Short mmCIF file of C-alpha atoms and ligand atoms in Angstrom, two decimals:
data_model
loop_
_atom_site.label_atom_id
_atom_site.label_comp_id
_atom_site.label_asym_id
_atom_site.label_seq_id
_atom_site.Cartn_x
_atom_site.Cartn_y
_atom_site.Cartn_z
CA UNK A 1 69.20 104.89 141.32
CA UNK A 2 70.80 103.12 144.07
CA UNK A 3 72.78 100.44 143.58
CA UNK A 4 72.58 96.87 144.23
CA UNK A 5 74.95 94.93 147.01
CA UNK A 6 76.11 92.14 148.64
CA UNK A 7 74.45 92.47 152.37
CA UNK A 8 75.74 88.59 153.49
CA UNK A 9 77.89 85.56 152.39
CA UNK A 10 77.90 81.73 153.45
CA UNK A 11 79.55 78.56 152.19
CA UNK A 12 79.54 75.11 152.83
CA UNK A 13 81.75 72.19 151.98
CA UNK A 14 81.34 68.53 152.84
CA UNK A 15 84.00 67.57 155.42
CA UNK A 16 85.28 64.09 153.24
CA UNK A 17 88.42 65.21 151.58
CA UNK A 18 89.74 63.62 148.93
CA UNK A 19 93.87 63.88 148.21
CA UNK A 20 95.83 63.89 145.49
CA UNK A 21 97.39 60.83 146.87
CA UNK A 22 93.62 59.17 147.19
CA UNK A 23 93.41 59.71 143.65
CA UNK A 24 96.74 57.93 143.07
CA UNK A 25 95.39 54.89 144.21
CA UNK A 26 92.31 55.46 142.01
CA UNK A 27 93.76 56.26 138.91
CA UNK A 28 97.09 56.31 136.57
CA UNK A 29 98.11 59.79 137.98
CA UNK A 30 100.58 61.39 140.46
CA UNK A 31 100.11 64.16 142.84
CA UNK A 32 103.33 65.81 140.55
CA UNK A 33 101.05 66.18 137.48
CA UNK A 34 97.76 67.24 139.08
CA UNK A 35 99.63 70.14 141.37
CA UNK A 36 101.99 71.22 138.46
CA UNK A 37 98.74 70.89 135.80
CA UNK A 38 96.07 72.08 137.93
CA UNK A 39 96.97 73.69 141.21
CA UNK A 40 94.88 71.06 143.01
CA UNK A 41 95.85 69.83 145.91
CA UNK A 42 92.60 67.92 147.63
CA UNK A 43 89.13 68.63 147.05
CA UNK A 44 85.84 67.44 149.39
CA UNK A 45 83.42 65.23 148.02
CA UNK A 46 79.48 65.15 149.41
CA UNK A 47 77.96 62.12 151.59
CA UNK A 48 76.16 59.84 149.16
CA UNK A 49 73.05 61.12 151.08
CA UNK A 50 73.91 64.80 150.58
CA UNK A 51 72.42 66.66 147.49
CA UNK A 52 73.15 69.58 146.26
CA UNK A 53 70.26 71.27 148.22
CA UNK A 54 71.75 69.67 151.23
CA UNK A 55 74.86 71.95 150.69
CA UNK A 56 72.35 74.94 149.17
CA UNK A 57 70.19 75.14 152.68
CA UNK A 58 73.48 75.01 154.90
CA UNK A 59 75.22 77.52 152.55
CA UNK A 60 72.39 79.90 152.37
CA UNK A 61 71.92 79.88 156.27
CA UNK A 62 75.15 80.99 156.97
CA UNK A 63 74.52 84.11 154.15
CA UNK A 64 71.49 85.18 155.61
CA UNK A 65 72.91 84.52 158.84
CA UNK A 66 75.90 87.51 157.67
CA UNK A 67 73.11 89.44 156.58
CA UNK A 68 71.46 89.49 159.59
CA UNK A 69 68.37 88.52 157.86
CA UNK A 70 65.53 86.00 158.28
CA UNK A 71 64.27 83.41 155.61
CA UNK A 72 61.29 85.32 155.19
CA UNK A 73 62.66 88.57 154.35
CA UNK A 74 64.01 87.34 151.06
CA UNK A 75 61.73 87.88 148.06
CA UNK A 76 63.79 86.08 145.44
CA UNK A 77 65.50 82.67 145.07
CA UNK A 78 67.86 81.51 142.95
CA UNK A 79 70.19 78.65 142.58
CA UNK A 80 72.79 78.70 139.93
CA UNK A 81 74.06 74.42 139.48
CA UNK A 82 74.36 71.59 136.91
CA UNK A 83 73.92 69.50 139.25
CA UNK A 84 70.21 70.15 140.82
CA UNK A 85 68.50 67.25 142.97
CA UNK A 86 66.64 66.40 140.14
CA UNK A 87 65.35 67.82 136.88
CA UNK A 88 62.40 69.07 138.32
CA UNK A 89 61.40 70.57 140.84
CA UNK A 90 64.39 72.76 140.54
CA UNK A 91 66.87 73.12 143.36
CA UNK A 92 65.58 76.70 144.22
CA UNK A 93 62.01 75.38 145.11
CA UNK A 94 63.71 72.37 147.28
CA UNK A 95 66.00 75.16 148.94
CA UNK A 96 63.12 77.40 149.48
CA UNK A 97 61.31 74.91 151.38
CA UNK A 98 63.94 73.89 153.34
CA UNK A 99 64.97 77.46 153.99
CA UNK A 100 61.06 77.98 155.39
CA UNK A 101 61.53 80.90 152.92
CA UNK A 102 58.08 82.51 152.16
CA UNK A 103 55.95 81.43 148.84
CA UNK A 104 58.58 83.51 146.31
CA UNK A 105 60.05 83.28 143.27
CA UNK A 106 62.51 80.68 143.28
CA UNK A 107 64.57 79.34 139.45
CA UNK A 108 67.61 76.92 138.93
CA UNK A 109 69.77 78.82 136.38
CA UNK A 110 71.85 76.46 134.18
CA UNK A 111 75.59 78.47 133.39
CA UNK A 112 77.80 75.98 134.65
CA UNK A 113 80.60 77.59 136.04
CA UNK A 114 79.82 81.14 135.14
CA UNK A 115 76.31 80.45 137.36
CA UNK A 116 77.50 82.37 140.08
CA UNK A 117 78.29 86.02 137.81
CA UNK A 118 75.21 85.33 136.20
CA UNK A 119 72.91 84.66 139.66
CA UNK A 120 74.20 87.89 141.03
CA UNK A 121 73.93 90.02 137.72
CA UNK A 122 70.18 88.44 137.76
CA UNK A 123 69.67 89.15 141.64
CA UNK A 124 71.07 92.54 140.62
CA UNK A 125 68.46 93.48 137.65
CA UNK A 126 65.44 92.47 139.79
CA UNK A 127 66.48 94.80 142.59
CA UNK A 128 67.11 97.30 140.51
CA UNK A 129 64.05 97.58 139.10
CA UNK A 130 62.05 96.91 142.10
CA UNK A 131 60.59 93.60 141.81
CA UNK A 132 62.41 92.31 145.34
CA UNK A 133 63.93 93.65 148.01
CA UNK A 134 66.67 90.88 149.19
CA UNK A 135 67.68 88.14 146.80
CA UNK A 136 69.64 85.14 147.62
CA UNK A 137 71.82 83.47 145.01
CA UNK A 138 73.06 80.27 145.81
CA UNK A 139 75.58 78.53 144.28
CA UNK A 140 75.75 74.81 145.16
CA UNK A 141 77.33 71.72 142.80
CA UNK A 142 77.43 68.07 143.63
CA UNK A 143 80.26 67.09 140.78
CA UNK A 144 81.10 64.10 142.07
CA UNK A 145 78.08 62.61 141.69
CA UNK A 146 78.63 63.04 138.03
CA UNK A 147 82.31 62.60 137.64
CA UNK A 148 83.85 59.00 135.89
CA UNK A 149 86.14 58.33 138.46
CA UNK A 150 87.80 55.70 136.12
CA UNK A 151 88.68 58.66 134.19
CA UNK A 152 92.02 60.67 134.79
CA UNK A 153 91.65 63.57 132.70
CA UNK A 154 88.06 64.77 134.56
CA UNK A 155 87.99 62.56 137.85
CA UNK A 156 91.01 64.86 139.68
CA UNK A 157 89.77 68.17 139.25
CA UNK A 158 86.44 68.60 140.53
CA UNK A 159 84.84 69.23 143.77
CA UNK A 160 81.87 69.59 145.89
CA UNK A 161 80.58 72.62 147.76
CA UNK A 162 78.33 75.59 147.97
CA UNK A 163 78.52 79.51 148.50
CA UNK A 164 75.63 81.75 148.86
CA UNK A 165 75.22 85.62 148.64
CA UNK A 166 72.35 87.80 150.12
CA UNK A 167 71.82 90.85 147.73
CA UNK A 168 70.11 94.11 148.43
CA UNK A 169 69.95 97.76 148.08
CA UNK A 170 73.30 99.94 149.52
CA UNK A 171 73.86 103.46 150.22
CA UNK A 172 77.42 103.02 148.85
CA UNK A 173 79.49 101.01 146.80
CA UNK A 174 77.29 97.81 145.76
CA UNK A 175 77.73 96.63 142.16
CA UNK A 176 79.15 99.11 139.78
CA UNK A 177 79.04 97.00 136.25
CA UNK A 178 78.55 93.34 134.54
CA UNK A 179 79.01 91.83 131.52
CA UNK A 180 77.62 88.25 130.67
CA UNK A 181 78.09 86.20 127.51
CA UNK A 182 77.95 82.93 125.74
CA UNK A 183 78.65 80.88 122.45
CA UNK A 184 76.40 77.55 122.21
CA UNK A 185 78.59 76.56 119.15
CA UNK A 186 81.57 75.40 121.53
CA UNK A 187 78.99 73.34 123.72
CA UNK A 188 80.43 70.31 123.11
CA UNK A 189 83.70 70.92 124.25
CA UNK A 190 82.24 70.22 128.46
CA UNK A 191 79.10 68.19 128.82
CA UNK A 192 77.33 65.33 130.21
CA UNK A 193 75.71 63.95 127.49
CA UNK A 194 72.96 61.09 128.82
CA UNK A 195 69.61 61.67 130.63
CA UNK A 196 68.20 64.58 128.53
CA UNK A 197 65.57 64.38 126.00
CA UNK A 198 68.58 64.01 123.40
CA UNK A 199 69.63 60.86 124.90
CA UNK A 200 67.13 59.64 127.72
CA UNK A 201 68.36 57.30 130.42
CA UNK A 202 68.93 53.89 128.86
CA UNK A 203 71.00 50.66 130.15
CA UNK A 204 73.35 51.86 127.19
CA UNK A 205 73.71 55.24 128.40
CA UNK A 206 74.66 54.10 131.80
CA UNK A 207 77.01 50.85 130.43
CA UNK A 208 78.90 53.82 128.13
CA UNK A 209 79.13 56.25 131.03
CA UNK A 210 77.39 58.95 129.82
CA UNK A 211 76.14 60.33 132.63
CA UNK A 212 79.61 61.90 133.48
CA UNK A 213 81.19 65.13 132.61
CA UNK A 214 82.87 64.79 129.31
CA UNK A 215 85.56 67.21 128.70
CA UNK A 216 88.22 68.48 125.96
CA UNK A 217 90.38 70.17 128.19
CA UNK A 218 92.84 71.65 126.23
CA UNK A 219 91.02 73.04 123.74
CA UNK A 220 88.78 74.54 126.62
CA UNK A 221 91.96 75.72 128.63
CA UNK A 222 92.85 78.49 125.42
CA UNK A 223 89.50 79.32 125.33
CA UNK A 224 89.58 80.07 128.92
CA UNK A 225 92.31 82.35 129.18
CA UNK A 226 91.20 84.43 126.30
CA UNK A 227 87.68 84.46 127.05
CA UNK A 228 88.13 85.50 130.97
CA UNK A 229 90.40 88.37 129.65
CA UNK A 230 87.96 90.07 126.98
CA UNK A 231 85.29 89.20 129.95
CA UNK A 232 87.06 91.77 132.20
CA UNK A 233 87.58 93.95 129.83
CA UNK A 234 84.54 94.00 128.54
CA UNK A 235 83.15 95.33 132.27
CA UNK A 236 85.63 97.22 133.30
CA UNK A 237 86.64 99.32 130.07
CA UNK A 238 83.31 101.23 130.18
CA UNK A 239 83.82 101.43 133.93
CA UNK A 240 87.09 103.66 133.40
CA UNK A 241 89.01 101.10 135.41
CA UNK A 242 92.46 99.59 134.15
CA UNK A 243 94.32 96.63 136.10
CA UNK A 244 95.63 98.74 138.77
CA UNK A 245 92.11 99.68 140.17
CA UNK A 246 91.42 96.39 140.66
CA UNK A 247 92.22 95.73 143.97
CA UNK A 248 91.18 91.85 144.09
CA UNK A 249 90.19 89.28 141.40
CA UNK A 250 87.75 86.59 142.28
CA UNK A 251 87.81 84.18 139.31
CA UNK A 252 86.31 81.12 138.81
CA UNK A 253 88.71 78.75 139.46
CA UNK A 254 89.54 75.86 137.09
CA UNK A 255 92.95 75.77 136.81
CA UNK A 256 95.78 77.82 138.24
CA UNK A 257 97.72 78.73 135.03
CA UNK A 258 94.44 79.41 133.70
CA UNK A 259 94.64 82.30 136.15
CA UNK A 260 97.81 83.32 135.98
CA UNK A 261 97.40 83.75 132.48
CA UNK A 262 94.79 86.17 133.00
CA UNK A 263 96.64 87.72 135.20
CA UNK A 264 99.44 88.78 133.12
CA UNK A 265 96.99 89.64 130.14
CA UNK A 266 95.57 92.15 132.45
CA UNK A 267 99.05 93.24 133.89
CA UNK A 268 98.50 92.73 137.87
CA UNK A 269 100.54 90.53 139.89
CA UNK A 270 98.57 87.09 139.93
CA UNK A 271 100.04 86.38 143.71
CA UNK A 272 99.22 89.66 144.84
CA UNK A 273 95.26 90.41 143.26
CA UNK A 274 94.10 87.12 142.39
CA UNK A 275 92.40 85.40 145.13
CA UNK A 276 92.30 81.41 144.87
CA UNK A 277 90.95 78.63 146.59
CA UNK A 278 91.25 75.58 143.91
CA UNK A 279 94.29 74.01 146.13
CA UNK A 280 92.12 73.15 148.58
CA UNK A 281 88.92 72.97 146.55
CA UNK A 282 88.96 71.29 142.92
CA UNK A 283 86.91 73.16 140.50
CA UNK A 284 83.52 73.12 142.15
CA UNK A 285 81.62 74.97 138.70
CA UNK A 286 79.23 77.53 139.99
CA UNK A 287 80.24 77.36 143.77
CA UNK A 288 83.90 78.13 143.31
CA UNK A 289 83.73 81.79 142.74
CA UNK A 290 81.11 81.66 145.62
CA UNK A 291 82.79 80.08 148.06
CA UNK A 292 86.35 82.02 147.00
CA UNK A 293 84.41 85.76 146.99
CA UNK A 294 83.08 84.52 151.19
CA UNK A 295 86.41 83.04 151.97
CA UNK A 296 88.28 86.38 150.58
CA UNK A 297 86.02 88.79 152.94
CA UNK A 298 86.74 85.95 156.03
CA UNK A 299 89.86 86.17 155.48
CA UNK A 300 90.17 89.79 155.45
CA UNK A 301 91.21 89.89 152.18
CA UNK A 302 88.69 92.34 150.64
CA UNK A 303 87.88 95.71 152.69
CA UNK A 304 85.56 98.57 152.30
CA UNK A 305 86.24 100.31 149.21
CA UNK A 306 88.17 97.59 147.28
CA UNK A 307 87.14 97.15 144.12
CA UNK A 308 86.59 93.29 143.23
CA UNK A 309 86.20 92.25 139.81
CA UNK A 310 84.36 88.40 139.43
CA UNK A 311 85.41 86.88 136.85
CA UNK A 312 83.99 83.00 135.30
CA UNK A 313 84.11 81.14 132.13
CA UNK A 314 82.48 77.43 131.92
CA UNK A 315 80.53 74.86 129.60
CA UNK A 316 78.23 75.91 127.53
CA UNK A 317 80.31 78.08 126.80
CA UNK A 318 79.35 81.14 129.40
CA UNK A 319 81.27 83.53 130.72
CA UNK A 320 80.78 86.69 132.99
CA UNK A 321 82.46 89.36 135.11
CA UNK A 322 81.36 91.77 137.40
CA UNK A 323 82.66 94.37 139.13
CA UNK A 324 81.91 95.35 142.67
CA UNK A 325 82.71 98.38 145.18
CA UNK A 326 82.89 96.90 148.42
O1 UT7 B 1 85.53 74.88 134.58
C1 UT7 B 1 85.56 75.63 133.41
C2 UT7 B 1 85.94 74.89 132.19
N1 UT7 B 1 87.09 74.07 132.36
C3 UT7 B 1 88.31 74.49 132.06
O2 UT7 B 1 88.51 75.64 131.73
C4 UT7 B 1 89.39 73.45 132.06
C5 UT7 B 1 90.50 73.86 131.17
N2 UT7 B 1 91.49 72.83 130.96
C6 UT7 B 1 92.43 72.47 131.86
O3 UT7 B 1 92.44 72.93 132.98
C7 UT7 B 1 93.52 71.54 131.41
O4 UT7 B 1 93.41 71.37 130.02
C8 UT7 B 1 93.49 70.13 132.10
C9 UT7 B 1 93.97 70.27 133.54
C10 UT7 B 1 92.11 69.55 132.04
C11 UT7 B 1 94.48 69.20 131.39
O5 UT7 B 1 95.77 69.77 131.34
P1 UT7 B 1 96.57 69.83 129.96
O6 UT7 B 1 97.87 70.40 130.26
O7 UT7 B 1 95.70 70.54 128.96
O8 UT7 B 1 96.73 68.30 129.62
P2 UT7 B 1 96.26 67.49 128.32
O9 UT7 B 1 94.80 67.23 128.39
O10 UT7 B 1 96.80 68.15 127.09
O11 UT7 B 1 97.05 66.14 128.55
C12 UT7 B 1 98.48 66.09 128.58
C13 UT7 B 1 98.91 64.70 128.97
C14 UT7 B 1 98.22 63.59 128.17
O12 UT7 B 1 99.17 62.56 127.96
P3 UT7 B 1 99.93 62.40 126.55
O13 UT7 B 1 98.84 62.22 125.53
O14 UT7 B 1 100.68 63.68 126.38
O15 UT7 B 1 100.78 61.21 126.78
C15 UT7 B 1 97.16 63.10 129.10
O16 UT7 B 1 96.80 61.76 128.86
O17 UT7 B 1 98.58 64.46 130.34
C16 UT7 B 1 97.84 63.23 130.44
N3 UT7 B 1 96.93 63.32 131.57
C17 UT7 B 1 97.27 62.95 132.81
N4 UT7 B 1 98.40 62.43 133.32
C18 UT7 B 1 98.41 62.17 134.63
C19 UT7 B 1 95.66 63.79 131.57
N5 UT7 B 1 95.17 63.72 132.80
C20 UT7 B 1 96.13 63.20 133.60
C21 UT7 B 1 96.22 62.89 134.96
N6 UT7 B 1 97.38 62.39 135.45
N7 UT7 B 1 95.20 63.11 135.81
#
């Protein structure tokens, strides 16, 4: 069977930056604690007329664009965000429109920030079996627009942006193994609580702010690190391949010594394999591995025959890595 890979990439991020030092004038925090906590260093925030299929359309342009491929030759759509225009109709249909993409299937997938693992390990199973051709997954998050920004703990470390990946058959390399996962007992541990049928949109919700990303960071940030490790293990053990093969790590990225804890449970130099972006970025959920996978390949970082592993944990909780032979 031939395998399943990644024909084009695109990306788009809003051109307002917001500093460290911005924040500092928002909130009780310093640009010492958020670089030394976090890694963060800025992060760009969306026009208040920009949704997230705003960034989708521009981000998916640019992928099809690097694919060489038209709107109409993709036969599948999806959109991995928590933050979709609007509950329905999903993101995927707005972004198909706007794409002029032809009358396909098009889904929102709800993974947080795993969305973009779990998009292409989707796009990858439909290929494979023959029910498209060329799938786009886009990955596309408006976070500000749910952030409390009176908050300190949440309000510095997220982001807005969008990456998008055009998937097909290849004659080599492509995507060699994935493993997904997820425990719904830890939900409540990163959430926004308000506007679901559990708690529909009231003057109360909106008085008690909770409409914004609630989050138990600590208790999330050793979950992380243990969670992204068994994750990689758990798709590259079968695989035969040990932390030397790897010849680039794409992780999600929340928080730098999230990531260099991974890296030294897996035994690889964090400065020399793992690829990250969150300095200039925030945590954007599902669009940070995107946008960190294209910006690797711009950059030159990845070439033909490296062997990339993905790697994303987020709310929910979720988690997935995949590994891919460039
Ligand atoms: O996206 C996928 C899911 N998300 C994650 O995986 C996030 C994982 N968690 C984290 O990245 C980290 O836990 C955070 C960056 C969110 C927080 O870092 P931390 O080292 O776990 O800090 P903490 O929450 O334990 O807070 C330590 C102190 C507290 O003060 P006290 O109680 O020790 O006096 C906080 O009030 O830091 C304080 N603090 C801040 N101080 C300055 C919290 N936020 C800030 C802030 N500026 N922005």
């Amino acid at each position: 069977m031939k395998r399943t890979g990644i024909l084009g990439l695109g990306k788009y991020l809003p051109a307002n930056i917001l500093t460290n030092a911005d924040l500092e004038r928002m909130v009780n925090t310093s640009d010492e604690w958020i670089t030394t906590r976090t890694g963060i260093k800025q992060r760009r925030i969306a026009a208040d007329n920009e949704a997230t299929s705003d960034m989708a359309v521009k981000a998916a342009k640019s992928a099809l664009k690097s694919a060489g491929l038209e709107p109409k030759d993709i036969d599948l759509i999806i959109v991995a965000t928590i933050t979709p225009d609007m509950f329905f109709p999903s993101t995927a249909c707005l972004l198909q429109h706007k794409l002029g993409a032809g009358r396909v299937a098009a889904f929102d997938i709800s993974v947080a920030c795993s969305g973009y693992v779990y998009g292409l390990t989707i796009a990858d199973q439909f290929i494979k079996s023959g029910f498209c051709k060329h799938a786009l997954v886009v990955s596309a998050e408006k976070l500000s627009g749910v952030t409390d920004w009176e908050d300190r703990s949440t309000c510095v470390l997220f982001g807005d942006g969008a990456g998008a990946a055009v998937l097909g058959q290849v004659e080599t390399g492509g995507i060699l193994g994935a493993a997904l996962g997820a425990d719904g007992s830890k939900g409540d541990l990163l959430q926004l609580p308000a506007g679901g049928s559990r708690m529909p949109a009231s003057i109360k919700t909106v008085e008690n702010k909770l409409h914004t990303i609630k989050m138990e960071g600590n208790v999330l940030f050793k979950h992380a690190v243990k969670i992204m490790a068994d994750a990689a293990l758990a798709v590259t053990e079968p695989l035969g391949l040990k932390g030397d093969d790897i010849d680039i790590i794409i992780p999600h990225q929340a928080n730098i010594r999230i990531l260099n804890a991974l890296a030294k449970r897996m035994g690889v130099n964090p400065e020399e394999k793992v690829y990250l972006n969150i300095e200039k970025y925030g945590n954007m959920s599902a669009a940070s591995s995107a946008v960190a996978l294209t910006e690797a390949v711009e950059e030159g970082r990845i070439k033909k025959g490296d062997i990339i592993l993905m790697d994303a944990f987020g709310g929910g909780l979720t988690w997935g890595a995949l590994v891919i032979e460039w």
